Coordinates of C-alpha atoms in Angstrom, one line a residue:
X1 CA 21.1 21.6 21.1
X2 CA 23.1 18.4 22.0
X3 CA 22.9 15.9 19.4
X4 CA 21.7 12.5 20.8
X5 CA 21.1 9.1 20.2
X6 CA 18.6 6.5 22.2
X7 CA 19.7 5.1 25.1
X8 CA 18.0 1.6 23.7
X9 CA 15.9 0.8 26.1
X10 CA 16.7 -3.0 27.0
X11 CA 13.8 -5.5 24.8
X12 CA 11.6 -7.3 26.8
X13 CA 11.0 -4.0 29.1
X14 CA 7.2 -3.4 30.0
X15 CA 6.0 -0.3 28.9
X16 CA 6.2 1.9 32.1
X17 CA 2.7 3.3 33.2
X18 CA 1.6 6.9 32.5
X19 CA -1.2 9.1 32.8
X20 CA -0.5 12.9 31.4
X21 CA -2.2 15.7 29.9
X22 CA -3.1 15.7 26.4
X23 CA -2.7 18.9 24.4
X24 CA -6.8 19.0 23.4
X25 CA -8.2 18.1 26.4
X26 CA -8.3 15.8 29.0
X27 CA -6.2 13.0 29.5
X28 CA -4.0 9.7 27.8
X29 CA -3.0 7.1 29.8
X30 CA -1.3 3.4 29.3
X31 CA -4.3 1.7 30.1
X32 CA -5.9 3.3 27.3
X33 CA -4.3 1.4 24.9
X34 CA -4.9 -2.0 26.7
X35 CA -6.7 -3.4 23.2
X36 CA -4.0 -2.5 21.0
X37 CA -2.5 -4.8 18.6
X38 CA 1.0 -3.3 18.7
X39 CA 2.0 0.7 20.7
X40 CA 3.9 3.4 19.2
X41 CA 5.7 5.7 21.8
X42 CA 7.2 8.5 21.0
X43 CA 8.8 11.2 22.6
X44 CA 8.9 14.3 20.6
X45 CA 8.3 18.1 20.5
X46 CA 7.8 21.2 18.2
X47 CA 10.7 23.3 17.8
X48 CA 13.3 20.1 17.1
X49 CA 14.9 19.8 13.5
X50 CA 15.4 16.2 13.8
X51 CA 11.1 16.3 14.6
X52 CA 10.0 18.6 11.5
X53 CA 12.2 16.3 9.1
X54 CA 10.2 13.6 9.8
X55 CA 6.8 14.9 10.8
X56 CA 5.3 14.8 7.5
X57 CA 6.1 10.8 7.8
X58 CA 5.2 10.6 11.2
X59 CA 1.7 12.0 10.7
X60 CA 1.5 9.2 7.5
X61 CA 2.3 6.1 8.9
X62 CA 0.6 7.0 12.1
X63 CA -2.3 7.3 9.7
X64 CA -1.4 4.0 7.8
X65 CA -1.3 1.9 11.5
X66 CA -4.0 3.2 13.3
X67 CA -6.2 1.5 11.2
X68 CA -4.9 -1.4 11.5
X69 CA -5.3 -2.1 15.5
X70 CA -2.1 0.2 16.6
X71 CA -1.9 2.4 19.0
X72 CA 0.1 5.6 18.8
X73 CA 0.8 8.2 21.6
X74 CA 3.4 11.1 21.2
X75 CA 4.7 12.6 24.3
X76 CA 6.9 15.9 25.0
X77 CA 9.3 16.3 28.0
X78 CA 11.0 19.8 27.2
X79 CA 11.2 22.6 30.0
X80 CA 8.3 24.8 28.3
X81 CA 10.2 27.7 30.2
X82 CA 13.3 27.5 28.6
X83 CA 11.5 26.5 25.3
X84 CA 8.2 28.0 25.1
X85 CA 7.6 26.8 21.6
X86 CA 7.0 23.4 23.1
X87 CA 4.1 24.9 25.4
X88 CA 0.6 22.7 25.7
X89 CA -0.5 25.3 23.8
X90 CA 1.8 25.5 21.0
X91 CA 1.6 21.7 21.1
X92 CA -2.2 22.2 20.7
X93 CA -1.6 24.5 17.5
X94 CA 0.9 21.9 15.7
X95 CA -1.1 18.8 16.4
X96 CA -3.8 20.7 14.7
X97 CA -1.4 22.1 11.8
X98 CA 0.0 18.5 11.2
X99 CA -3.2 16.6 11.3
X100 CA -2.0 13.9 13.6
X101 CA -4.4 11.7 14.6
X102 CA -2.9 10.5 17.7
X103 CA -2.3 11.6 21.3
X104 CA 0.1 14.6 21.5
X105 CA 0.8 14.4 25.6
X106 CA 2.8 16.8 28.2
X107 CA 4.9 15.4 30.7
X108 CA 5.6 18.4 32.4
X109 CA 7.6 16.7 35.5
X110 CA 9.3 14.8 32.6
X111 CA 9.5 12.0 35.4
X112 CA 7.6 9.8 32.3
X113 CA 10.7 10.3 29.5
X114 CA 13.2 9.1 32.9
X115 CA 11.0 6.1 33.1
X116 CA 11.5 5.5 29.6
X117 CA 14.8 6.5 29.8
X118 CA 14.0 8.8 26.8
X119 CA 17.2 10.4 25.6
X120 CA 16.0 12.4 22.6
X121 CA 13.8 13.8 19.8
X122 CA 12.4 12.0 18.3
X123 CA 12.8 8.7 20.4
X124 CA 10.5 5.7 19.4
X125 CA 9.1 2.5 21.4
X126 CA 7.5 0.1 19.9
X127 CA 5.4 -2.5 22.4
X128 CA 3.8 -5.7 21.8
X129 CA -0.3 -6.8 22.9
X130 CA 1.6 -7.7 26.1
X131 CA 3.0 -3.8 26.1
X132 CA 6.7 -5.4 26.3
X133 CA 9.3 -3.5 24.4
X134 CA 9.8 -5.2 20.6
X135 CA 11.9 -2.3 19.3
X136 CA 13.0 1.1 20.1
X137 CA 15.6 3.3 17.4
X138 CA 15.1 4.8 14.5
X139 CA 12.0 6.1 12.0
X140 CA 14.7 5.7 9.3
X141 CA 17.9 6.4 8.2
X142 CA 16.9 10.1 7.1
X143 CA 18.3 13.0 8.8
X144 CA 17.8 16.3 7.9
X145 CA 20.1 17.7 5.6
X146 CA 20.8 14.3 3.7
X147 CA 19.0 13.0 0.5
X148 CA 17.7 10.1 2.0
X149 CA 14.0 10.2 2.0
X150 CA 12.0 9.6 5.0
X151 CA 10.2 6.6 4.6
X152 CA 9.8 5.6 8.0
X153 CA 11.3 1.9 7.1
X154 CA 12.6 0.5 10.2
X155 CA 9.8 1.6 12.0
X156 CA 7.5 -0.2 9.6
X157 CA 9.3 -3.2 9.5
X158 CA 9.0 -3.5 13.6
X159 CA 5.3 -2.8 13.0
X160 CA 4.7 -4.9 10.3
X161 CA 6.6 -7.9 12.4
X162 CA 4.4 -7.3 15.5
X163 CA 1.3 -7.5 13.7
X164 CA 2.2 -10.8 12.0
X165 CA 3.1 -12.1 15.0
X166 CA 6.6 -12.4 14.9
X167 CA 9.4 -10.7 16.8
X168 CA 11.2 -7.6 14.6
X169 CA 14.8 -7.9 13.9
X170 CA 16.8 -7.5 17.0
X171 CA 20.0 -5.5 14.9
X172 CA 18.2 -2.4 15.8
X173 CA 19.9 1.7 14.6
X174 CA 19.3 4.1 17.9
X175 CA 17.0 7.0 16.7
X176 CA 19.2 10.4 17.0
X177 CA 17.9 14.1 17.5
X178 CA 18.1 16.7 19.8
X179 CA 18.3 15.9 23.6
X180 CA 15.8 16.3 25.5
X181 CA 15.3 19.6 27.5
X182 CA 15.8 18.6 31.2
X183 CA 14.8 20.9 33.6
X184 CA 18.1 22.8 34.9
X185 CA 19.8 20.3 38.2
X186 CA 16.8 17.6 36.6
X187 CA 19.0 15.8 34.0
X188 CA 18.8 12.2 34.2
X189 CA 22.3 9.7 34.6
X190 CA 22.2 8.7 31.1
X191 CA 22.1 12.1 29.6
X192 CA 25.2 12.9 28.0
X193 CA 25.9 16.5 27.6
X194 CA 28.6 16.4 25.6
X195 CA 25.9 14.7 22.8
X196 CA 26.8 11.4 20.6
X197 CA 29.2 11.4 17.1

């Protein structure tokens, strides 16, 4: 595990298109989320630390923002052969232990996290009506092994600015996790092996 921060994404980027596998069946795809107020990207998997510290809080305010016109996809990128825990199937089983609510998608040629220029776990996009880029960082400032709870506040601040119309703050904290599990020789530029401080 390298530890890794966002490669933040510049704002003002459209959302780049997809179409992928979801982990119950059938599939999720950009366009599907053409009516949504605000969209919530966000690359994640199983087995990461950083991911079970905040999934509890994920799975809430997805919960609290669907309802409210948002759209939320989660997607994983990891080599499922070095990392089998992150397998559509095991995906399957923690979508279903976690209760999310949302998308849970496999980009198996992980050519969808390059287009995003995802970096690591969790990594979160946050898109306007227009699907152009408003923020990407952080959930919160809660990592696992502090005492900060996870509240998902930054992440709900971008939300709650999007849906009122307005812009969210533009000081924005890169999210930081495990990298991402490029395929051996598959490793995008950015990725930085030696991880971030």
């Amino acid at each position: 595990m390298v530890r890794t921060a966002s490669t933040m994404l510049p704002l003002g980027t459209a959302a780049p298109d997809f179409t992928l596998p979801e982990c119950d069946g059938g599939t999720v795809s950009l366009s599907d989320f053409a009516d949504s107020k605000a969209l919530l990207v966000v690359f994640m998997c199983n087995h990461c630390p950083y991911v079970k510290h905040v999934a509890d809080g994920l799975k809430q305010l997805a919960d609290d923002y669907l309802g409210k016109g948002v759209g939320v996809v989660a997607i994983s990128s990891n080599d499922v052969e070095a990392h089998p825990d992150d397998s559509p199937e095991a995906m399957k089983a923690e979508k279903a232990n976690r209760g999310y609510a949302f998308p849970y998608a496999y980009d198996a040629d992980q050519s969808v996290a390059k287009a995003y220029a995802a970096a690591c776990t969790p990594d979160f996009f946050v898109f306007d009506a227009d699907h152009k880029l408003v923020y990407r960082g952080q959930m919160d400032d809660s990592r696992p092994g502090s005492d900060v709870p996870v509240t998902g506040r930054d992440l709900r601040a971008a939300l709650d600015a999007v849906l009122a119309g307005r812009q969210p703050d533009a000081d924005q904290k890169a999210s930081l996790g495990c990298n991402i599990k490029w395929k051996e020789g598959a490793a995008p530029d950015y990725f930085n092996p030696q991880g971030s401080a």
